[in-house]
mmCIF file of C-alpha atoms in Angstrom:
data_model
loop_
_atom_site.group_PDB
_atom_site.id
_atom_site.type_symbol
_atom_site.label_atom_id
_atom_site.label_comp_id
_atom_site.label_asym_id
_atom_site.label_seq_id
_atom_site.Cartn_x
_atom_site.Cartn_y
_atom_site.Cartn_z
ATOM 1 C CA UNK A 14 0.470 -49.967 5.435
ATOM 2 C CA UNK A 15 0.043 -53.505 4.135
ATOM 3 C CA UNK A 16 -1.678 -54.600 7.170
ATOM 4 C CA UNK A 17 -4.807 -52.648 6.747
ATOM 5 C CA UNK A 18 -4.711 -53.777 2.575
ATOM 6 C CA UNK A 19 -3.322 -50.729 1.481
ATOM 7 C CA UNK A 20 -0.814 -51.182 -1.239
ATOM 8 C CA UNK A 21 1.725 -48.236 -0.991
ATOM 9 C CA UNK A 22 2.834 -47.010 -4.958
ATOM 10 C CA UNK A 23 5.516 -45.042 -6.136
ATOM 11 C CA UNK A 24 3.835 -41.576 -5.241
ATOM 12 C CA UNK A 25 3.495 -42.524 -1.518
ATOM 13 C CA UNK A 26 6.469 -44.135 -1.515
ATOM 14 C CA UNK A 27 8.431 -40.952 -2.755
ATOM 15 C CA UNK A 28 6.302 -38.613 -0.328
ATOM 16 C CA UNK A 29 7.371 -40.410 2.777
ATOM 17 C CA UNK A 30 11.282 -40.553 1.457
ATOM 18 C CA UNK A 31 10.994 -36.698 0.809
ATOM 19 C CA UNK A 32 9.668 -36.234 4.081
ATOM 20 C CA UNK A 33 12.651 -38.232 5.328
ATOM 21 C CA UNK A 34 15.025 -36.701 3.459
ATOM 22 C CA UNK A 35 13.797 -33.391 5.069
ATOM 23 C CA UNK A 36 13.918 -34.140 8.686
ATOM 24 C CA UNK A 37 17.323 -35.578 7.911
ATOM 25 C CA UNK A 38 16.567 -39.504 8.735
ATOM 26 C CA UNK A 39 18.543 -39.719 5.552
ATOM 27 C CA UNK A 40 19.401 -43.861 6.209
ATOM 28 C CA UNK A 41 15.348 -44.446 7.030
ATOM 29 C CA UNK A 42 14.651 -42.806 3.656
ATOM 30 C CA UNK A 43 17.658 -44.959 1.785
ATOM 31 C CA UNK A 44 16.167 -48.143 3.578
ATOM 32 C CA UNK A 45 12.667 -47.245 2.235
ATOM 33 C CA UNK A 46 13.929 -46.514 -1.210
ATOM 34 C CA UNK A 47 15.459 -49.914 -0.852
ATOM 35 C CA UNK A 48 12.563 -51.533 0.040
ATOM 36 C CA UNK A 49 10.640 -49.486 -2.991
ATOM 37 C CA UNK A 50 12.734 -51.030 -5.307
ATOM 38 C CA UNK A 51 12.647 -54.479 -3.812
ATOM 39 C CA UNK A 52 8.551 -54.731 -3.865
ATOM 40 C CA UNK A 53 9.335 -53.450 -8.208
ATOM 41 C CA UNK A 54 8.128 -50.640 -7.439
ATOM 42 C CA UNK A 55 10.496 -47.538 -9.599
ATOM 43 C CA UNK A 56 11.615 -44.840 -8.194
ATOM 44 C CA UNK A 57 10.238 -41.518 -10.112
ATOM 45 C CA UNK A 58 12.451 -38.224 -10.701
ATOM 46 C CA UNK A 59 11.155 -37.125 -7.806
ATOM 47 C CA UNK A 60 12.105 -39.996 -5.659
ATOM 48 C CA UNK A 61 15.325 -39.468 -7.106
ATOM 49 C CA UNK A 62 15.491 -35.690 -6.144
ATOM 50 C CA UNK A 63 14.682 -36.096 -2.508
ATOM 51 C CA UNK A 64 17.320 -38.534 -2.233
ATOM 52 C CA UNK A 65 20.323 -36.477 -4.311
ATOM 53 C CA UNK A 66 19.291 -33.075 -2.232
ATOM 54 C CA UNK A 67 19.653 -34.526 1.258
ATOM 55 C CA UNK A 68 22.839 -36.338 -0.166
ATOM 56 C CA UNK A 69 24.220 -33.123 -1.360
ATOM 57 C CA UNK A 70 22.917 -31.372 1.946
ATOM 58 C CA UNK A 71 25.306 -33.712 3.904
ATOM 59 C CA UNK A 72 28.117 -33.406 1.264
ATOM 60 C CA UNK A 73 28.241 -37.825 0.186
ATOM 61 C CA UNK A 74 29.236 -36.517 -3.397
ATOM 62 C CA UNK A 75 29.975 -39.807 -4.193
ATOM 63 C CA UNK A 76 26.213 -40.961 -3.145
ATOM 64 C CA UNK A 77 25.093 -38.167 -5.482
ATOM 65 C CA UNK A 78 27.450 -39.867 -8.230
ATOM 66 C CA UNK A 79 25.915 -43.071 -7.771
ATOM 67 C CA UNK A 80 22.799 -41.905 -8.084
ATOM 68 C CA UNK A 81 22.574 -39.926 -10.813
ATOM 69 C CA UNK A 82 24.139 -42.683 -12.794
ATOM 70 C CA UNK A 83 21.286 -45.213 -11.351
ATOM 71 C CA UNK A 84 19.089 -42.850 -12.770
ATOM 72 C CA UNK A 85 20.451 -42.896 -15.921
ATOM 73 C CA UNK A 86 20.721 -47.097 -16.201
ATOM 74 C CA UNK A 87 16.875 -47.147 -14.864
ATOM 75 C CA UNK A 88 15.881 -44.828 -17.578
ATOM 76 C CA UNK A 89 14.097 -42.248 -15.172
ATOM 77 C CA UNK A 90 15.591 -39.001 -16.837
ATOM 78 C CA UNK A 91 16.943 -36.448 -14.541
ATOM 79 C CA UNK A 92 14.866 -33.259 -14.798
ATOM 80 C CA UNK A 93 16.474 -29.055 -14.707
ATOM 81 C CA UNK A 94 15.010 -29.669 -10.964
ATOM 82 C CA UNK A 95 17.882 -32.557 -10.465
ATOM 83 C CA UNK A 96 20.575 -30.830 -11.835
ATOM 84 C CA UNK A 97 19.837 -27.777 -10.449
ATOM 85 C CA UNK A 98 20.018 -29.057 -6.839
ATOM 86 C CA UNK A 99 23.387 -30.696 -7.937
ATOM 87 C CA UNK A 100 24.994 -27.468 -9.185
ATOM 88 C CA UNK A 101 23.779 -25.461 -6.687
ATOM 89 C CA UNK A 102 25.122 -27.318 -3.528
ATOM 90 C CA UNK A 103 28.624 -28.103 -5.849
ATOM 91 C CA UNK A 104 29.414 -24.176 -5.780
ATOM 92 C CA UNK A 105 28.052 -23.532 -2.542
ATOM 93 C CA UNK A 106 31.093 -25.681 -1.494
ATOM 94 C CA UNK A 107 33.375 -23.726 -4.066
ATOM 95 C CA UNK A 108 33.293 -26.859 -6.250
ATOM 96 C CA UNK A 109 32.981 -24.845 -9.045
ATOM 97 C CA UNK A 110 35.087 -27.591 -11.528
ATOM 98 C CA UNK A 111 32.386 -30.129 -10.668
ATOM 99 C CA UNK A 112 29.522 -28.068 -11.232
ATOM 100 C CA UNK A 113 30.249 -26.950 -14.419
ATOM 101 C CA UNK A 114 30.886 -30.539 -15.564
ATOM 102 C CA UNK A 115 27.259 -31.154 -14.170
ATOM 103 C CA UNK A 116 25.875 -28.235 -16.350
ATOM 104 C CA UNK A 117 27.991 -29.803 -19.508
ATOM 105 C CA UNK A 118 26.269 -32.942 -18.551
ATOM 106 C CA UNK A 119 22.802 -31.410 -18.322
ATOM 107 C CA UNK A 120 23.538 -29.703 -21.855
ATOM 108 C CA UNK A 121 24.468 -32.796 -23.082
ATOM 109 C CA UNK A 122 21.385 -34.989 -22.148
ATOM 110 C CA UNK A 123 19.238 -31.848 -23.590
ATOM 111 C CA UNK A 124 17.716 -30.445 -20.592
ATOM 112 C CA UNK A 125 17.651 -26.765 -20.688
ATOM 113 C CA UNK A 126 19.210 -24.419 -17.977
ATOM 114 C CA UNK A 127 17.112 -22.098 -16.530
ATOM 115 C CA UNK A 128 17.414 -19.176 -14.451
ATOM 116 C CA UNK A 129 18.130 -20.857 -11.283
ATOM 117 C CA UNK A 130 20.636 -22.942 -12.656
ATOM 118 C CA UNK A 131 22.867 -19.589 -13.816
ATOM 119 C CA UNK A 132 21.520 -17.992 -11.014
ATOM 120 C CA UNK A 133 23.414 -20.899 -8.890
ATOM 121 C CA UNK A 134 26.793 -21.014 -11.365
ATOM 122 C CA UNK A 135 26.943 -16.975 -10.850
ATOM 123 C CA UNK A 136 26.722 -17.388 -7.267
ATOM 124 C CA UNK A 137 29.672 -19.948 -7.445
ATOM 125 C CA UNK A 138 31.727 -17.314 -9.363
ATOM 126 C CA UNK A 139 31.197 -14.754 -6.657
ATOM 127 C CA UNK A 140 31.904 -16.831 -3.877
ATOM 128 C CA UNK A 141 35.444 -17.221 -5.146
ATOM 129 C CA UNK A 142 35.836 -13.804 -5.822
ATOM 130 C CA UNK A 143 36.167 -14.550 -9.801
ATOM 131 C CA UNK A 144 34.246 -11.187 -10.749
ATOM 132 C CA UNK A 145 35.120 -11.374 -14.230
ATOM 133 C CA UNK A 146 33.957 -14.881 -14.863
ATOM 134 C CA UNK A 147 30.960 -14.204 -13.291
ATOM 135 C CA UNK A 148 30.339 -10.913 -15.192
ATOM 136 C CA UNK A 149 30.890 -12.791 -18.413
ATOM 137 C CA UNK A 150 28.380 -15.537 -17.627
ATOM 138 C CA UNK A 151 25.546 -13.132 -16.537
ATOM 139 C CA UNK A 152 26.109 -11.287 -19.519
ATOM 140 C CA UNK A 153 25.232 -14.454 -21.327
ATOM 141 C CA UNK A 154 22.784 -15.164 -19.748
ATOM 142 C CA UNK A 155 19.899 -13.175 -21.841
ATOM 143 C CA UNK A 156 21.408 -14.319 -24.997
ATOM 144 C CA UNK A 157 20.719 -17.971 -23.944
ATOM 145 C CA UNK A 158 16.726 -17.201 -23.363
ATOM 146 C CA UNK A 159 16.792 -16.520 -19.772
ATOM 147 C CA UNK A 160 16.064 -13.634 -17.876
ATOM 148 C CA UNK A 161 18.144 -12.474 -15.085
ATOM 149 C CA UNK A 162 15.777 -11.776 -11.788
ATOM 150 C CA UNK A 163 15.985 -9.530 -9.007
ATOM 151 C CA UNK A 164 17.576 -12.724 -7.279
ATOM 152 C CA UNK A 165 20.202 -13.058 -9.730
ATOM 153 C CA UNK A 166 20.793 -9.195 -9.542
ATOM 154 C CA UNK A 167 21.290 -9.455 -5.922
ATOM 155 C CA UNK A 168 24.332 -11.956 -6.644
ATOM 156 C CA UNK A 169 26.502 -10.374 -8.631
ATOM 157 C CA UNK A 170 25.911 -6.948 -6.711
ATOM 158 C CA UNK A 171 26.764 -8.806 -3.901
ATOM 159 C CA UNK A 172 29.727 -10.393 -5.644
ATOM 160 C CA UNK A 173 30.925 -6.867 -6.532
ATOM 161 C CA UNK A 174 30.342 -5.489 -3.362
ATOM 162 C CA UNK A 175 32.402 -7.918 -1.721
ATOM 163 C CA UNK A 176 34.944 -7.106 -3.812
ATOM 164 C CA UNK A 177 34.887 -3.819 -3.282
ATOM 165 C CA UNK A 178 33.948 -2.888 -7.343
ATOM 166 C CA UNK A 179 31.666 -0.827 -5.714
ATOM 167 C CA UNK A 180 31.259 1.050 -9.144
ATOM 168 C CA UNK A 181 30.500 -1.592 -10.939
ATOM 169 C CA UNK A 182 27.864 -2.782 -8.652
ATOM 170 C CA UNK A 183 25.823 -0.039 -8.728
ATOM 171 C CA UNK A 184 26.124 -0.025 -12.567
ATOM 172 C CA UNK A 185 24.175 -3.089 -12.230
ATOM 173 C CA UNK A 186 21.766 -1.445 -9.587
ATOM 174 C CA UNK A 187 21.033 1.237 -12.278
ATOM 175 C CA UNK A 188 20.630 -1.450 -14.993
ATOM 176 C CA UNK A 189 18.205 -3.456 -12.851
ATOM 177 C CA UNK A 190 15.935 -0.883 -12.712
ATOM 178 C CA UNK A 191 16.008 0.691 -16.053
ATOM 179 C CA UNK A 192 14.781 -3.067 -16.623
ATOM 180 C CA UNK A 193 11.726 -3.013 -14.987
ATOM 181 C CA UNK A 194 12.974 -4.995 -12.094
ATOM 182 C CA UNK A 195 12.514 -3.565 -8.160
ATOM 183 C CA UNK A 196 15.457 -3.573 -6.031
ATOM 184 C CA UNK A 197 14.247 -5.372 -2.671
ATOM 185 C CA UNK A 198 15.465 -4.823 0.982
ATOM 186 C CA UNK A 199 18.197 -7.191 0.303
ATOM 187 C CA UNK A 200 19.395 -5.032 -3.092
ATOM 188 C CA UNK A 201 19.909 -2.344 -0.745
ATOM 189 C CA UNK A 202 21.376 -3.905 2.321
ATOM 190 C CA UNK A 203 23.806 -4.703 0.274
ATOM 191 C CA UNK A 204 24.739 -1.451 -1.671
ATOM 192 C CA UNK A 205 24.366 0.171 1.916
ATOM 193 C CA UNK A 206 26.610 -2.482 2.872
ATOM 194 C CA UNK A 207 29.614 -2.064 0.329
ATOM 195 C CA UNK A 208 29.490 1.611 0.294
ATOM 196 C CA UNK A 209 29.909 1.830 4.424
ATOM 197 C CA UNK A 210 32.835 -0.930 3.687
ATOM 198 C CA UNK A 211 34.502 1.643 1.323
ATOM 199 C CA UNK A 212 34.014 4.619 3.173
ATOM 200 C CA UNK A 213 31.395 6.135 0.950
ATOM 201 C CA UNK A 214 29.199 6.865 3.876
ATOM 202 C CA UNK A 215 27.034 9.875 1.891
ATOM 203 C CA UNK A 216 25.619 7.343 -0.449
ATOM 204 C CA UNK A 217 25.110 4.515 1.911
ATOM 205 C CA UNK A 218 22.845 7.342 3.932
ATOM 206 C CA UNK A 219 21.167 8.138 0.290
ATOM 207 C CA UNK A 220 20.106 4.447 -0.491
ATOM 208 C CA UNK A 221 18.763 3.888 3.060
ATOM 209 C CA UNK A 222 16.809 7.256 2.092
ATOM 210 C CA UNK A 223 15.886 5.640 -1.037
ATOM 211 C CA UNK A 224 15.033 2.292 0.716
ATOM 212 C CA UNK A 225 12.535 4.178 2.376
ATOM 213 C CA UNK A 226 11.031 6.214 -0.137
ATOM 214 C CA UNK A 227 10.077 3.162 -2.171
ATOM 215 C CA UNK A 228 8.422 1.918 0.550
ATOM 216 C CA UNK A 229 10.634 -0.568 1.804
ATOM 217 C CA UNK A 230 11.159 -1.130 5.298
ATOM 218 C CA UNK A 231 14.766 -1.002 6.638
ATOM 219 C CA UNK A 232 15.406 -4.201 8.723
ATOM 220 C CA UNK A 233 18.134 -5.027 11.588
ATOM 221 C CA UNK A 234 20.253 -5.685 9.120
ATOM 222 C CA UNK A 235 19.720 -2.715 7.348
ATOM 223 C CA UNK A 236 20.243 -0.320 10.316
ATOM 224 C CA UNK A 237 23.398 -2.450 11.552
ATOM 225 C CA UNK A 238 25.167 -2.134 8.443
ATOM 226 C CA UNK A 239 24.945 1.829 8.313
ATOM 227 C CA UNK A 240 25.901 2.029 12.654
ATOM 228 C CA UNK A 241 28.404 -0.065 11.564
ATOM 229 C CA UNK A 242 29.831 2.101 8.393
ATOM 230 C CA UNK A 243 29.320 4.961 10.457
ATOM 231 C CA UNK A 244 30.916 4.078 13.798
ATOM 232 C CA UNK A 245 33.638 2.964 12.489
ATOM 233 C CA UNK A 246 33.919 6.039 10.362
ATOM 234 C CA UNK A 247 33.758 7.874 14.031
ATOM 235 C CA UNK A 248 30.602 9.807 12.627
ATOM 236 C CA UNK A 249 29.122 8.537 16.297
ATOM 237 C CA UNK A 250 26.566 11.165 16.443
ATOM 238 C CA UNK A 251 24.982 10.374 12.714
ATOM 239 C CA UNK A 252 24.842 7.088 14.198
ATOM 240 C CA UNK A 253 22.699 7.862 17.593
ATOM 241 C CA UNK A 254 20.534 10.020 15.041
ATOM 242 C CA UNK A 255 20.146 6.923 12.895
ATOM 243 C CA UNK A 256 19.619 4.725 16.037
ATOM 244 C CA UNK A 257 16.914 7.338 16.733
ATOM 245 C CA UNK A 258 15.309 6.793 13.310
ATOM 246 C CA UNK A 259 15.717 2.701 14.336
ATOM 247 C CA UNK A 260 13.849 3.477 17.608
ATOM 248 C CA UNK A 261 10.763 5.261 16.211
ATOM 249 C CA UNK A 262 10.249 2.974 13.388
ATOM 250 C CA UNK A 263 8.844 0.278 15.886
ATOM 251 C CA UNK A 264 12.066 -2.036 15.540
ATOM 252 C CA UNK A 265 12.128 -4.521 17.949
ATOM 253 C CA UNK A 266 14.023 -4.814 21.050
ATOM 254 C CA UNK A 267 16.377 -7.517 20.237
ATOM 255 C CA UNK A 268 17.049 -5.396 16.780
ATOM 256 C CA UNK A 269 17.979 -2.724 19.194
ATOM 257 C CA UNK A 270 20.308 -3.836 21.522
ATOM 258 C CA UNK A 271 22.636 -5.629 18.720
ATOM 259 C CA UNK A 272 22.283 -1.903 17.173
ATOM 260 C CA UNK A 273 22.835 -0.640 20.424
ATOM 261 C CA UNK A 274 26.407 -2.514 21.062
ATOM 262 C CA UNK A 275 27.886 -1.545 17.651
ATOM 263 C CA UNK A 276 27.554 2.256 18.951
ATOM 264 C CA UNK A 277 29.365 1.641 22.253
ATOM 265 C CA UNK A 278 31.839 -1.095 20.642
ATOM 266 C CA UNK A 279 33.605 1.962 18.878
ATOM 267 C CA UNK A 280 35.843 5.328 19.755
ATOM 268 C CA UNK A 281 33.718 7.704 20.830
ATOM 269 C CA UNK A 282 30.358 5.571 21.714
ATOM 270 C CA UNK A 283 31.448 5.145 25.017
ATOM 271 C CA UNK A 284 31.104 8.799 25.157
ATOM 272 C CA UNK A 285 28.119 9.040 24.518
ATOM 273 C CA UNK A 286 26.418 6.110 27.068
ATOM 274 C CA UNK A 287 24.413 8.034 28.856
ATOM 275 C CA UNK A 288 22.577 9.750 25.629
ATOM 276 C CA UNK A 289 22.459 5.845 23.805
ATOM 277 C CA UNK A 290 21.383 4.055 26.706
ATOM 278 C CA UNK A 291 18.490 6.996 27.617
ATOM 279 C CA UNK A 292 17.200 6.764 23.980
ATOM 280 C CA UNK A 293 17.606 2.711 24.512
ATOM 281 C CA UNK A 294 15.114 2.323 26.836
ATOM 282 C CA UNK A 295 12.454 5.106 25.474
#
């Protein structure tokens, strides 16, 4: 860059280390943010955040340590967008301890939460199965200015479901939508989901009914779940009529044959070969 009299400044400097930090040529980036610094050139927030989200992508918590507190001494203020991407790869990794200490922190230095940031803690609960906790926190959450989204819905329904508080999650289903806020494919992939894991195959078959007449279209993972529920219910021949439905709606093929192997992988779908395989390759 220097060689054609081009002076490179902070912005260019933190474009190239995001783009770094991206592709995953994490050292190149650290080795450019080195040589940022070097030339007196400071690092901006958003040099910072490229740097601490490919850091927490390859789990150096330490690195992400050491640079939040570099940060801190440089006087470049970490932003909700920092600490977000902190607390959010902390509980992916069920480091829920940590990340709660990094919201403290964030409380502490006055930057407000937002919705992604509970959206991320609520998601932590869930993954460790702590239902409760995570009930109590989303029912915080409106009292603290933020409004839950159909994203943060999603979590705790899935939370529930995979807990098998089936009830409970469609409370929240119910609530969701008496707020204003539409369910989306993944709402209901879910619900269809934990009711087939329960058994409650009559309402799984009434969302994906529902699904459909709000206009959403049902997805591989959508008709999967239901074969699945119902196969392993032994309702075989619900399941060829769904496959049916599958095969009509224009789903592709490679949709198809995973659908197609959960109907023979059960009691009873071996039976019926001949009839699965003919409507296969209609």
């Amino acid at each position: 860059m220097e060689e054609i009299s081009f002076a490179p400044d902070s912005a260019t400097y933190s474009t190239i280390i995001d783009s770094l930090c991206k592709d995953k040529h994490v050292t190149e980036a650290l080795k450019l943010f080195s040589e940022m610094r070097g030339k007196g050139i400071p690092p901006d927030v958003v040099t910072y955040n490229s740097l601490i989200h490919a850091m927490c992508n390859s789990c150096q918590w330490k690195e992400v340590t050491r640079l939040l507190n570099e940060m801190m001494a440089n006087n470049c203020k970490p932003n909700v967008i920092t600490y977000n991407i902190v607390v959010d790869a902390l509980c992916k990794e069920g480091r829920d301890l940590e990340a709660q200490n990094i919201f403290e922190r964030m409380i502490q230095q006055g930057v407000e939460p937002n919705i992604v940031t509970y959206s991320s803690l609520l998601d932590g609960y869930c993954l460790q199965g702590e239902m409760d906790a995570a009930r109590k926190l989303f029912n915080s959450i409106t009292n603290k200015g933020c409004v839950p989204d159909v994203f943060t819905y999603n979590i705790i329904i899935n939370g529930y479901c995979k807990a098998k508080r089936i009830d409970e999650a469609m409370e929240l289903f119910h609530e969701m939508t008496r707020n204003g806020l539409i369910p989306n494919v993944v709402t209901y992939n879910t619900l269809i989901g934990g009711m087939s894991q329960v058994g409650r195959l009559a309402v799984a078959q009434e969302l994906f009914k529902e699904m459909s007449a709000r206009g959403l279209v049902p997805n591989v993972i959508t008709y999967c779940t239901l074969l699945d529920g119902l196969c392993k219910r032994g309702h075989i021949h619900e399941a060829l009529g769904l496959f049916h439905v599958m095969q009509n709606s224009g789903t592709n093929v490679n949709a198809r044959s995973s659908c197609f192997i959960i109907i023979l992988s059960f009691p009873g779908g071996v039976s019926l070969e001949r009839e699965a395989l003919e409507s296969f390759l209609l």
